[in-house]
mmCIF file of C-alpha atoms in Angstrom:
data_model
loop_
_atom_site.group_PDB
_atom_site.id
_atom_site.type_symbol
_atom_site.label_atom_id
_atom_site.label_comp_id
_atom_site.label_asym_id
_atom_site.label_seq_id
_atom_site.Cartn_x
_atom_site.Cartn_y
_atom_site.Cartn_z
ATOM 1 C CA MET A 140 6.656 -25.455 10.803
ATOM 2 C CA THR A 141 4.399 -26.095 7.819
ATOM 3 C CA PHE A 142 3.584 -23.345 5.362
ATOM 4 C CA TRP A 143 -0.018 -22.913 6.485
ATOM 5 C CA LEU A 144 -0.110 -23.966 10.132
ATOM 6 C CA PRO A 145 2.549 -24.223 12.839
ATOM 7 C CA PRO A 146 2.738 -27.567 14.654
ATOM 8 C CA GLY A 147 1.821 -26.634 18.236
ATOM 9 C CA ARG A 148 -1.615 -25.722 19.549
ATOM 10 C CA ALA A 149 -0.237 -22.713 21.407
ATOM 11 C CA GLN A 150 1.424 -21.451 18.217
ATOM 12 C CA ARG A 151 -1.826 -21.809 16.289
ATOM 13 C CA ASN A 152 -3.790 -20.004 18.974
ATOM 14 C CA LEU A 153 -1.307 -17.130 19.080
ATOM 15 C CA ALA A 154 -1.474 -16.924 15.288
ATOM 16 C CA LEU A 155 -5.274 -16.722 15.529
ATOM 17 C CA ILE A 156 -4.992 -13.891 18.050
ATOM 18 C CA VAL A 157 -2.589 -12.011 15.783
ATOM 19 C CA PHE A 158 -4.883 -12.523 12.788
ATOM 20 C CA VAL A 159 -7.991 -11.239 14.581
ATOM 21 C CA HIS A 160 -6.173 -8.201 15.933
ATOM 22 C CA ALA A 161 -4.468 -7.440 12.608
ATOM 23 C CA THR A 162 -7.769 -7.500 10.733
ATOM 24 C CA GLY A 163 -9.102 -4.688 12.895
ATOM 25 C CA ARG A 164 -5.771 -2.902 12.762
ATOM 26 C CA GLY A 165 -5.835 -3.024 8.971
ATOM 27 C CA ALA A 166 -9.214 -1.323 8.920
ATOM 28 C CA TYR A 167 -8.021 1.407 11.288
ATOM 29 C CA VAL A 168 -4.731 2.241 9.564
ATOM 30 C CA THR A 169 -6.459 2.326 6.168
ATOM 31 C CA ALA A 170 -9.326 4.671 7.009
ATOM 32 C CA GLY A 171 -8.437 6.189 10.379
ATOM 33 C CA VAL A 172 -7.011 9.428 8.995
ATOM 34 C CA LEU A 173 -10.093 9.945 6.832
ATOM 35 C CA TYR A 174 -12.306 9.403 9.882
ATOM 36 C CA PHE A 175 -10.465 12.166 11.719
ATOM 37 C CA THR A 176 -10.617 14.618 8.816
ATOM 38 C CA GLN A 177 -13.991 13.850 7.227
ATOM 39 C CA SER A 178 -16.098 12.688 10.170
ATOM 40 C CA VAL A 179 -14.580 14.414 13.199
ATOM 41 C CA GLY A 180 -13.786 17.449 11.039
ATOM 42 C CA LEU A 181 -10.198 18.059 12.112
ATOM 43 C CA PRO A 182 -7.790 19.914 9.808
ATOM 44 C CA VAL A 183 -5.150 17.737 8.179
ATOM 45 C CA GLY A 184 -2.399 19.628 9.993
ATOM 46 C CA GLN A 185 -3.891 18.911 13.406
ATOM 47 C CA VAL A 186 -4.274 15.232 12.552
ATOM 48 C CA GLY A 187 -0.635 15.077 11.506
ATOM 49 C CA VAL A 188 0.529 16.761 14.704
ATOM 50 C CA GLY A 189 -1.653 14.512 16.838
ATOM 51 C CA LEU A 190 -0.517 11.278 15.219
ATOM 52 C CA SER A 191 3.125 12.356 15.420
ATOM 53 C CA ALA A 192 2.732 13.144 19.119
ATOM 54 C CA ALA A 193 1.059 9.775 19.639
ATOM 55 C CA GLY A 194 3.908 8.018 17.875
ATOM 56 C CA LEU A 195 6.473 9.855 19.987
ATOM 57 C CA LEU A 196 4.693 8.892 23.203
ATOM 58 C CA ALA A 197 4.426 5.272 22.078
ATOM 59 C CA LEU A 198 8.217 5.052 21.882
ATOM 60 C CA ALA A 199 8.297 5.087 25.679
ATOM 61 C CA ALA A 200 6.016 2.069 26.048
ATOM 62 C CA GLY A 201 8.297 -0.698 24.823
ATOM 63 C CA PRO A 202 11.011 -1.310 27.449
ATOM 64 C CA PRO A 203 8.896 -0.776 30.608
ATOM 65 C CA VAL A 204 5.987 -2.883 29.351
ATOM 66 C CA GLY A 205 8.392 -5.545 28.134
ATOM 67 C CA HIS A 206 10.024 -5.548 31.566
ATOM 68 C CA LEU A 207 6.590 -5.903 33.163
ATOM 69 C CA ALA A 208 5.845 -8.873 30.898
ATOM 70 C CA ASP A 209 9.102 -10.525 31.966
ATOM 71 C CA ARG A 210 8.444 -10.054 35.670
ATOM 72 C CA CYS A 211 4.663 -10.598 35.843
ATOM 73 C CA GLY A 212 3.979 -13.097 33.072
ATOM 74 C CA ALA A 213 3.612 -12.202 29.421
ATOM 75 C CA ARG A 214 0.123 -13.564 28.811
ATOM 76 C CA GLY A 215 -1.531 -11.383 31.433
ATOM 77 C CA VAL A 216 0.267 -8.237 30.305
ATOM 78 C CA PHE A 217 -0.537 -8.998 26.660
ATOM 79 C CA THR A 218 -4.212 -9.468 27.519
ATOM 80 C CA ALA A 219 -4.280 -6.203 29.462
ATOM 81 C CA ALA A 220 -2.650 -4.338 26.565
ATOM 82 C CA LEU A 221 -5.256 -5.666 24.123
ATOM 83 C CA LEU A 222 -8.133 -4.735 26.428
ATOM 84 C CA CYS A 223 -6.758 -1.251 27.038
ATOM 85 C CA GLY A 224 -6.193 -0.917 23.305
ATOM 86 C CA SER A 225 -9.815 -1.836 22.656
ATOM 87 C CA ALA A 226 -10.981 0.860 25.070
ATOM 88 C CA ALA A 227 -8.607 3.426 23.554
ATOM 89 C CA ILE A 228 -9.828 2.756 20.013
ATOM 90 C CA ALA A 229 -13.453 2.911 21.141
ATOM 91 C CA ALA A 230 -12.675 6.292 22.708
ATOM 92 C CA LEU A 231 -11.828 7.583 19.231
ATOM 93 C CA ALA A 232 -15.551 7.403 18.497
ATOM 94 C CA LEU A 233 -16.065 10.064 21.185
ATOM 95 C CA ALA A 234 -13.589 12.509 19.659
ATOM 96 C CA ARG A 235 -15.192 15.882 18.970
ATOM 97 C CA GLY A 236 -12.167 18.137 18.798
ATOM 98 C CA PHE A 237 -8.390 18.177 18.785
ATOM 99 C CA TRP A 238 -7.783 17.472 22.469
ATOM 100 C CA THR A 239 -10.136 14.512 22.750
ATOM 101 C CA PHE A 240 -8.674 13.157 19.510
ATOM 102 C CA LEU A 241 -5.137 13.640 20.828
ATOM 103 C CA ALA A 242 -5.866 11.831 24.095
ATOM 104 C CA ALA A 243 -7.494 8.860 22.368
ATOM 105 C CA ALA A 244 -4.834 8.685 19.644
ATOM 106 C CA CYS A 245 -2.017 8.718 22.220
ATOM 107 C CA ALA A 246 -3.704 5.958 24.208
ATOM 108 C CA THR A 247 -4.223 3.917 21.041
ATOM 109 C CA ALA A 248 -0.595 4.217 19.948
ATOM 110 C CA PHE A 249 0.746 3.536 23.453
ATOM 111 C CA THR A 250 -1.314 0.375 23.945
ATOM 112 C CA HIS A 251 -0.426 -0.908 20.477
ATOM 113 C CA THR A 252 3.292 -0.608 21.205
ATOM 114 C CA ALA A 253 2.736 -2.120 24.649
ATOM 115 C CA GLY A 254 0.995 -5.105 23.089
ATOM 116 C CA LEU A 255 3.882 -5.734 20.715
ATOM 117 C CA ALA A 256 6.374 -5.619 23.597
ATOM 118 C CA ALA A 257 4.298 -7.986 25.731
ATOM 119 C CA ARG A 258 3.888 -10.372 22.810
ATOM 120 C CA GLY A 259 7.657 -10.758 22.475
ATOM 121 C CA PRO A 260 8.109 -13.234 25.359
ATOM 122 C CA LEU A 261 5.126 -15.240 24.099
ATOM 123 C CA VAL A 262 6.781 -15.612 20.711
ATOM 124 C CA ALA A 263 10.025 -16.634 22.409
ATOM 125 C CA ASP A 264 8.163 -19.183 24.525
ATOM 126 C CA HIS A 265 5.921 -20.759 21.914
ATOM 127 C CA GLY A 266 8.506 -20.442 19.151
ATOM 128 C CA ARG A 267 10.619 -22.887 21.166
ATOM 129 C CA ASP A 268 14.147 -23.054 19.730
ATOM 130 C CA ARG A 269 13.286 -21.046 16.587
ATOM 131 C CA PRO A 270 11.438 -17.920 17.737
ATOM 132 C CA HIS A 271 12.629 -15.910 14.736
ATOM 133 C CA GLU A 272 10.947 -18.370 12.374
ATOM 134 C CA PHE A 273 7.705 -18.275 14.337
ATOM 135 C CA ARG A 274 7.878 -14.473 14.349
ATOM 136 C CA GLY A 275 8.208 -14.566 10.575
ATOM 137 C CA TYR A 276 5.131 -16.769 10.371
ATOM 138 C CA LEU A 277 3.198 -14.319 12.534
ATOM 139 C CA ARG A 278 4.194 -11.493 10.204
ATOM 140 C CA SER A 279 2.715 -13.418 7.288
ATOM 141 C CA VAL A 280 -0.483 -13.959 9.256
ATOM 142 C CA SER A 281 -0.582 -10.302 10.259
ATOM 143 C CA ASN A 282 -0.226 -9.128 6.667
ATOM 144 C CA ILE A 283 -3.113 -11.321 5.564
ATOM 145 C CA GLY A 284 -5.255 -9.931 8.385
ATOM 146 C CA ILE A 285 -4.359 -6.347 7.529
ATOM 147 C CA ALA A 286 -5.226 -6.984 3.881
ATOM 148 C CA LEU A 287 -8.654 -8.305 4.881
ATOM 149 C CA GLY A 288 -9.155 -5.290 7.114
ATOM 150 C CA THR A 289 -8.877 -2.988 4.122
ATOM 151 C CA VAL A 290 -12.176 -4.392 2.780
ATOM 152 C CA PRO A 291 -14.464 -2.861 5.447
ATOM 153 C CA ALA A 292 -12.247 0.224 5.401
ATOM 154 C CA GLY A 293 -12.911 0.612 1.689
ATOM 155 C CA TRP A 294 -16.640 0.305 2.336
ATOM 156 C CA ALA A 295 -16.508 3.014 5.009
ATOM 157 C CA VAL A 296 -14.511 5.369 2.793
ATOM 158 C CA GLN A 297 -16.801 4.764 -0.173
ATOM 159 C CA THR A 298 -19.921 5.306 1.949
ATOM 160 C CA GLY A 299 -18.420 8.377 3.572
ATOM 161 C CA THR A 300 -21.024 8.724 6.342
ATOM 162 C CA ARG A 301 -20.301 9.216 10.020
ATOM 163 C CA SER A 302 -22.228 6.040 10.810
ATOM 164 C CA ALA A 303 -19.975 4.035 8.496
ATOM 165 C CA TYR A 304 -16.818 5.464 10.052
ATOM 166 C CA LEU A 305 -18.124 4.842 13.577
ATOM 167 C CA ALA A 306 -18.951 1.249 12.652
ATOM 168 C CA LEU A 307 -15.374 0.869 11.437
ATOM 169 C CA ILE A 308 -13.871 2.317 14.626
ATOM 170 C CA LEU A 309 -16.082 0.210 16.898
ATOM 171 C CA GLY A 310 -15.382 -2.866 14.787
ATOM 172 C CA THR A 311 -11.657 -2.283 15.266
ATOM 173 C CA ALA A 312 -12.187 -1.998 19.022
ATOM 174 C CA ALA A 313 -14.204 -5.218 18.954
ATOM 175 C CA SER A 314 -11.417 -7.067 17.136
ATOM 176 C CA SER A 315 -8.952 -6.065 19.849
ATOM 177 C CA ALA A 316 -11.372 -7.179 22.560
ATOM 178 C CA CYS A 317 -11.904 -10.511 20.791
ATOM 179 C CA ALA A 318 -8.146 -10.988 20.541
ATOM 180 C CA ALA A 319 -7.882 -10.333 24.284
ATOM 181 C CA ALA A 320 -10.555 -12.960 24.976
ATOM 182 C CA LEU A 321 -8.712 -15.478 22.806
ATOM 183 C CA THR A 322 -5.581 -15.171 24.956
ATOM 184 C CA ALA A 323 -7.386 -17.491 27.385
ATOM 185 C CA LEU A 324 -6.508 -20.253 24.901
ATOM 186 C CA LEU A 325 -2.802 -19.707 25.560
ATOM 187 C CA PRO A 326 -0.994 -21.495 28.391
ATOM 188 C CA ALA A 327 -0.015 -19.123 31.168
ATOM 189 C CA THR A 328 3.622 -18.077 31.201
ATOM 190 C CA ARG A 329 5.429 -17.974 34.507
ATOM 191 C CA PRO A 330 7.282 -14.795 35.460
ATOM 192 C CA ILE A 331 10.927 -14.995 34.432
ATOM 193 C CA PRO A 332 13.358 -14.872 37.380
ATOM 194 C CA SER A 333 15.370 -11.675 37.273
ATOM 195 C CA ASP A 334 19.139 -11.453 37.374
ATOM 196 C CA GLU A 335 21.103 -9.069 39.550
ATOM 197 C CA GLY A 336 20.841 -5.584 38.130
ATOM 198 C CA SER A 337 18.471 -6.599 35.327
ATOM 199 C CA ARG A 338 15.860 -3.897 35.883
ATOM 200 C CA TRP A 339 16.875 -1.812 32.869
ATOM 201 C CA VAL A 340 19.540 -4.064 31.406
ATOM 202 C CA ALA A 341 18.359 -3.535 27.811
ATOM 203 C CA LEU A 342 18.939 0.203 27.983
ATOM 204 C CA LYS A 343 22.504 -0.436 29.178
ATOM 205 C CA ASP A 344 23.329 -2.864 26.349
ATOM 206 C CA GLY A 345 25.233 -0.606 23.974
ATOM 207 C CA PRO A 346 25.728 -3.041 21.064
ATOM 208 C CA TYR A 347 22.057 -4.026 21.111
ATOM 209 C CA ALA A 348 21.062 -0.355 21.183
ATOM 210 C CA VAL A 349 23.271 0.282 18.145
ATOM 211 C CA LEU A 350 21.507 -2.512 16.272
ATOM 212 C CA THR A 351 18.186 -1.003 17.306
ATOM 213 C CA VAL A 352 19.194 2.336 15.783
ATOM 214 C CA LEU A 353 20.416 0.702 12.567
ATOM 215 C CA ASP A 354 17.215 -1.302 12.264
ATOM 216 C CA GLY A 355 15.224 1.868 12.861
ATOM 217 C CA VAL A 356 16.967 3.621 9.971
ATOM 218 C CA LEU A 357 16.279 0.669 7.690
ATOM 219 C CA ALA A 358 12.670 0.545 8.897
ATOM 220 C CA VAL A 359 12.089 3.794 7.023
ATOM 221 C CA GLN A 360 11.789 1.490 3.998
ATOM 222 C CA PHE A 361 8.262 0.623 5.143
ATOM 223 C CA LYS A 362 7.264 4.201 4.278
ATOM 224 C CA VAL A 363 8.425 3.867 0.676
ATOM 225 C CA LEU A 364 5.490 1.746 -0.472
ATOM 226 C CA THR A 365 2.872 3.256 1.831
ATOM 227 C CA ILE A 366 3.680 6.978 1.493
ATOM 228 C CA THR A 367 6.342 7.879 -1.051
ATOM 229 C CA LEU A 368 5.457 5.596 -3.946
ATOM 230 C CA PRO A 369 1.747 6.551 -4.032
ATOM 231 C CA LEU A 370 2.713 10.236 -4.093
ATOM 232 C CA TRP A 371 5.319 9.551 -6.784
ATOM 233 C CA ILE A 372 2.798 7.690 -8.943
ATOM 234 C CA VAL A 373 0.271 10.508 -8.733
ATOM 235 C CA THR A 374 2.621 13.483 -9.092
ATOM 236 C CA ARG A 375 5.609 12.308 -11.153
ATOM 237 C CA THR A 376 4.395 9.558 -13.523
ATOM 238 C CA ASP A 377 1.725 8.872 -16.136
ATOM 239 C CA ALA A 378 0.864 5.533 -14.532
ATOM 240 C CA PRO A 379 -2.813 4.953 -13.656
ATOM 241 C CA ASN A 380 -3.862 5.634 -10.068
ATOM 242 C CA TRP A 381 -5.147 2.078 -9.619
ATOM 243 C CA LEU A 382 -1.496 1.059 -9.623
ATOM 244 C CA ILE A 383 -1.302 2.235 -6.003
ATOM 245 C CA SER A 384 -3.623 -0.569 -4.907
ATOM 246 C CA ALA A 385 -1.800 -3.031 -7.153
ATOM 247 C CA THR A 386 1.543 -2.262 -5.510
ATOM 248 C CA MET A 387 0.118 -2.942 -2.055
ATOM 249 C CA LEU A 388 -1.484 -6.165 -3.294
ATOM 250 C CA VAL A 389 1.822 -7.412 -4.709
ATOM 251 C CA ASN A 390 3.665 -6.533 -1.502
ATOM 252 C CA THR A 391 1.067 -8.131 0.763
ATOM 253 C CA ALA A 392 0.912 -11.305 -1.321
ATOM 254 C CA MET A 393 4.689 -11.717 -1.346
ATOM 255 C CA VAL A 394 5.055 -11.127 2.386
ATOM 256 C CA GLY A 395 2.140 -13.410 3.208
ATOM 257 C CA THR A 396 3.511 -16.301 1.182
ATOM 258 C CA LEU A 397 7.286 -15.910 1.501
ATOM 259 C CA GLN A 398 8.158 -14.394 4.898
ATOM 260 C CA THR A 399 8.251 -17.701 6.794
ATOM 261 C CA ARG A 400 10.477 -19.344 4.185
ATOM 262 C CA VAL A 401 12.884 -16.430 4.001
ATOM 263 C CA THR A 402 13.127 -16.243 7.790
ATOM 264 C CA ARG A 403 14.366 -19.851 7.976
ATOM 265 C CA ASN A 404 17.570 -18.801 6.219
ATOM 266 C CA ALA A 405 18.422 -16.177 8.850
ATOM 267 C CA GLY A 406 18.768 -18.579 11.761
ATOM 268 C CA THR A 407 21.965 -17.213 13.341
ATOM 269 C CA PRO A 408 23.099 -13.658 14.106
ATOM 270 C CA PRO A 409 25.791 -13.656 11.381
ATOM 271 C CA ALA A 410 23.275 -14.952 8.823
ATOM 272 C CA ALA A 411 20.790 -12.316 9.981
ATOM 273 C CA GLY A 412 23.397 -9.589 9.574
ATOM 274 C CA ARG A 413 24.150 -10.727 6.041
ATOM 275 C CA ALA A 414 20.428 -10.805 5.215
ATOM 276 C CA ILE A 415 20.032 -7.202 6.365
ATOM 277 C CA ARG A 416 23.111 -6.181 4.378
ATOM 278 C CA ARG A 417 21.562 -7.716 1.250
ATOM 279 C CA ALA A 418 18.329 -5.911 2.068
ATOM 280 C CA GLY A 419 20.081 -2.542 2.138
ATOM 281 C CA PHE A 420 21.506 -2.979 -1.355
ATOM 282 C CA THR A 421 18.190 -4.344 -2.609
ATOM 283 C CA PHE A 422 16.461 -1.173 -1.421
ATOM 284 C CA LEU A 423 19.058 0.862 -3.320
ATOM 285 C CA VAL A 424 18.246 -1.062 -6.509
ATOM 286 C CA SER A 425 14.495 -0.599 -6.045
ATOM 287 C CA CYS A 426 14.925 3.147 -5.502
ATOM 288 C CA ALA A 427 16.945 3.387 -8.722
ATOM 289 C CA VAL A 428 14.282 1.480 -10.661
ATOM 290 C CA ILE A 429 11.513 3.741 -9.345
ATOM 291 C CA VAL A 430 13.394 6.782 -10.650
ATOM 292 C CA LEU A 431 13.255 5.313 -14.170
ATOM 293 C CA SER A 432 9.446 5.433 -14.167
ATOM 294 C CA ALA A 433 9.331 9.231 -14.438
ATOM 295 C CA GLY A 434 8.797 10.350 -18.023
ATOM 296 C CA MET A 435 7.805 6.917 -19.321
ATOM 297 C CA PRO A 436 4.494 6.165 -21.040
ATOM 298 C CA GLY A 437 1.799 5.065 -18.617
ATOM 299 C CA TRP A 438 2.031 1.334 -19.325
ATOM 300 C CA ALA A 439 5.833 1.348 -19.159
ATOM 301 C CA ALA A 440 5.813 3.337 -15.927
ATOM 302 C CA ALA A 441 3.352 0.866 -14.411
ATOM 303 C CA ALA A 442 5.482 -2.126 -15.402
ATOM 304 C CA THR A 443 8.637 -0.456 -14.082
ATOM 305 C CA ILE A 444 7.022 0.414 -10.767
ATOM 306 C CA LEU A 445 5.653 -3.104 -10.305
ATOM 307 C CA ALA A 446 9.138 -4.486 -10.952
ATOM 308 C CA ALA A 447 10.534 -2.076 -8.362
ATOM 309 C CA VAL A 448 7.904 -3.191 -5.848
ATOM 310 C CA VAL A 449 8.913 -6.828 -6.317
ATOM 311 C CA VAL A 450 12.575 -5.934 -5.751
ATOM 312 C CA HIS A 451 11.725 -3.768 -2.749
ATOM 313 C CA THR A 452 9.612 -6.509 -1.189
ATOM 314 C CA VAL A 453 12.481 -8.995 -1.497
ATOM 315 C CA GLY A 454 14.562 -6.543 0.504
ATOM 316 C CA GLU A 455 11.735 -6.135 2.994
ATOM 317 C CA LEU A 456 11.603 -9.912 3.504
ATOM 318 C CA TRP A 457 15.349 -10.054 4.181
ATOM 319 C CA HIS A 458 15.230 -7.032 6.469
ATOM 320 C CA ALA A 459 12.371 -8.427 8.547
ATOM 321 C CA ALA A 460 13.914 -11.901 8.756
ATOM 322 C CA GLY A 461 17.238 -10.540 9.965
ATOM 323 C CA GLY A 462 15.599 -8.258 12.494
ATOM 324 C CA PHE A 463 13.532 -11.081 13.967
ATOM 325 C CA GLU A 464 16.616 -13.220 14.543
ATOM 326 C CA LEU A 465 18.757 -10.453 16.025
ATOM 327 C CA SER A 466 16.036 -9.181 18.350
ATOM 328 C CA TYR A 467 15.682 -12.600 20.001
ATOM 329 C CA ALA A 468 19.125 -14.161 19.625
ATOM 330 C CA LEU A 469 21.005 -11.293 21.264
ATOM 331 C CA ALA A 470 18.571 -10.860 24.161
ATOM 332 C CA PRO A 471 19.252 -12.587 27.517
ATOM 333 C CA PRO A 472 16.575 -15.109 28.554
ATOM 334 C CA HIS A 473 15.644 -13.199 31.717
ATOM 335 C CA ALA A 474 14.787 -9.987 29.807
ATOM 336 C CA ILE A 475 13.217 -11.060 26.514
ATOM 337 C CA GLY A 476 10.291 -8.655 26.834
ATOM 338 C CA GLN A 477 12.458 -5.707 27.817
ATOM 339 C CA TYR A 478 14.782 -6.290 24.862
ATOM 340 C CA GLN A 479 11.865 -6.738 22.468
ATOM 341 C CA GLY A 480 10.463 -3.455 23.722
ATOM 342 C CA LEU A 481 13.777 -1.708 23.076
ATOM 343 C CA PHE A 482 14.169 -3.190 19.602
ATOM 344 C CA GLY A 483 10.643 -2.107 18.732
ATOM 345 C CA MET A 484 11.629 1.490 19.458
ATOM 346 C CA GLY A 485 13.558 1.469 16.180
ATOM 347 C CA LEU A 486 10.393 0.816 14.203
ATOM 348 C CA GLY A 487 8.529 3.357 16.319
ATOM 349 C CA ALA A 488 11.154 5.992 15.591
ATOM 350 C CA ALA A 489 10.851 5.236 11.872
ATOM 351 C CA ASP A 490 7.103 5.737 12.131
ATOM 352 C CA PHE A 491 7.768 9.130 13.688
ATOM 353 C CA PHE A 492 10.458 10.623 11.429
ATOM 354 C CA GLY A 493 10.150 8.391 8.359
ATOM 355 C CA PRO A 494 7.227 10.098 6.580
ATOM 356 C CA ALA A 495 8.841 13.528 6.653
ATOM 357 C CA MET A 496 12.195 12.078 5.610
ATOM 358 C CA VAL A 497 10.986 10.158 2.559
ATOM 359 C CA THR A 498 8.671 12.887 1.307
ATOM 360 C CA ALA A 499 11.378 15.537 1.625
ATOM 361 C CA LEU A 500 13.945 13.424 -0.214
ATOM 362 C CA CYS A 501 11.888 11.691 -2.887
ATOM 363 C CA ILE A 502 8.932 13.981 -3.559
ATOM 364 C CA GLN A 503 10.211 17.485 -2.846
ATOM 365 C CA TRP A 504 13.789 16.907 -4.042
ATOM 366 C CA GLY A 505 12.818 14.361 -6.688
ATOM 367 C CA ARG A 506 15.105 11.966 -8.536
ATOM 368 C CA PRO A 507 18.341 12.718 -6.641
ATOM 369 C CA GLY A 508 16.513 12.107 -3.383
ATOM 370 C CA TRP A 509 15.712 8.524 -4.361
ATOM 371 C CA PHE A 510 19.413 7.800 -4.811
ATOM 372 C CA VAL A 511 20.229 9.452 -1.491
ATOM 373 C CA LEU A 512 17.555 7.374 0.241
ATOM 374 C CA GLY A 513 18.806 4.194 -1.404
ATOM 375 C CA GLY A 514 22.357 5.071 -0.409
ATOM 376 C CA ILE A 515 21.264 5.526 3.208
ATOM 377 C CA PHE A 516 19.672 2.077 3.151
ATOM 378 C CA ALA A 517 22.719 0.438 1.562
ATOM 379 C CA GLY A 518 25.171 2.168 3.890
ATOM 380 C CA THR A 519 23.157 1.251 6.960
ATOM 381 C CA GLY A 520 22.951 -2.362 5.818
ATOM 382 C CA LEU A 521 26.735 -2.482 5.491
ATOM 383 C CA LEU A 522 27.101 -1.480 9.139
ATOM 384 C CA VAL A 523 24.913 -4.281 10.485
ATOM 385 C CA PRO A 524 27.242 -7.336 10.169
ATOM 386 C CA PRO A 525 30.131 -5.679 12.067
ATOM 387 C CA ALA A 526 27.657 -4.410 14.675
ATOM 388 C CA VAL A 527 26.370 -7.969 15.079
ATOM 389 C CA ALA A 528 29.915 -9.244 15.546
ATOM 390 C CA VAL A 529 30.535 -6.684 18.295
ATOM 391 C CA ALA A 530 27.274 -7.611 20.014
ATOM 392 C CA GLU A 531 28.127 -11.314 19.960
ATOM 393 C CA ARG A 532 31.642 -10.753 21.286
ATOM 394 C CA ARG A 533 30.424 -8.569 24.125
ATOM 395 C CA THR A 534 27.536 -10.753 25.212
ATOM 396 C CA GLY A 535 28.962 -14.169 24.429
ATOM 397 C CA ARG A 536 25.480 -15.190 23.261
ATOM 398 C CA THR A 537 24.520 -17.093 20.149
ATOM 399 C CA SER A 538 21.138 -17.708 18.662
ATOM 400 C CA ARG A 539 21.002 -21.308 19.811
ATOM 401 C CA SER A 540 22.469 -20.926 23.309
ATOM 402 C CA LEU A 541 19.446 -19.255 24.865
ATOM 403 C CA PRO A 542 16.969 -21.262 26.928
ATOM 404 C CA ARG A 543 13.300 -20.772 26.269
ATOM 405 C CA VAL A 544 10.946 -18.780 28.434
ATOM 406 C CA THR A 545 9.215 -21.208 30.760
ATOM 407 C CA SER A 546 5.472 -21.702 30.506
ATOM 408 C CA SER A 547 3.141 -23.566 32.826
ATOM 409 C CA ARG A 548 2.169 -26.181 30.256
ATOM 410 C CA PRO A 549 3.433 -29.774 30.729
#
């Protein structure tokens, strides 16, 4: 796989689909909350409750939709999820009160999670014998798309009119619909033959479920740069507020350029476990560096925080690379989608409880909370390699022993 483009046409087309969808997604996640509060007129508390409920509901989408993708063909299920997601996002434009907002937000979150689960078998198929590396490439592409999506979001926020917000919401829906149309460029995937008793095999796989929980705890790290650090900069340091945008730019640039390369070095379950262990300690270091920024002059605080962001992003790269490998390598070939759906529940759970956890520890408690959070990350990372060893012993699977999902292409 080259740095810019993967070798196969199907891989390039799937990357294009991910890019188009991520661009709209970036616009929505950047300005969606402001649309609900400023345009729809909902109180912040109601928006928080609604989005939390939507995230909780979305947790249930992964395994059943992944199972459906395995049994019925991943491309069709992925297309349906994108189309339903487009309709759900468009329905947000009709929100006039809490209940209509809640219904549309739940549908949006559910279809997004469903799309990720259905995409899993496609990555396994078109990634050939290195799906984790292809997944890393797609993450780079997704980050670039999300970054571009912040541009129209910034315009909508700056304009502040209902028309601007509606244009943003409908543009996001259009990007999802376009991504669905582009799935026609992908070769159709045949349904994967099921094994005896494979209907809910992922939920019965204890070692894999343990890894899902551990990954979910570590996934709270995604909330550090998006929620905790901005609040810390504004409330606890003398650093300029523009630093918030700079931290996201540094993170996005590093992920976009380095994720594929880092993922190549996590090509077996043991290597993936070690990468996640390194990530845990790296997060501890970044948390400790962030603490130092309090009480510094503005320029020194800014430099310290940027250094912490670089360290944190290195950990993020290792964490993501290890998770990609484990999620595919330890899944049986007849239930790739179901296992991907289960593994995605870890990230979904982090989306649900992570914001409250990091704000309580790092903002309300302050400096000691950063060390506690870093210790949680480091301790969780230490548990991953032995959990990987147990999973490999129980399943007898290795990352290179799994056959690919079969597609209908020659």
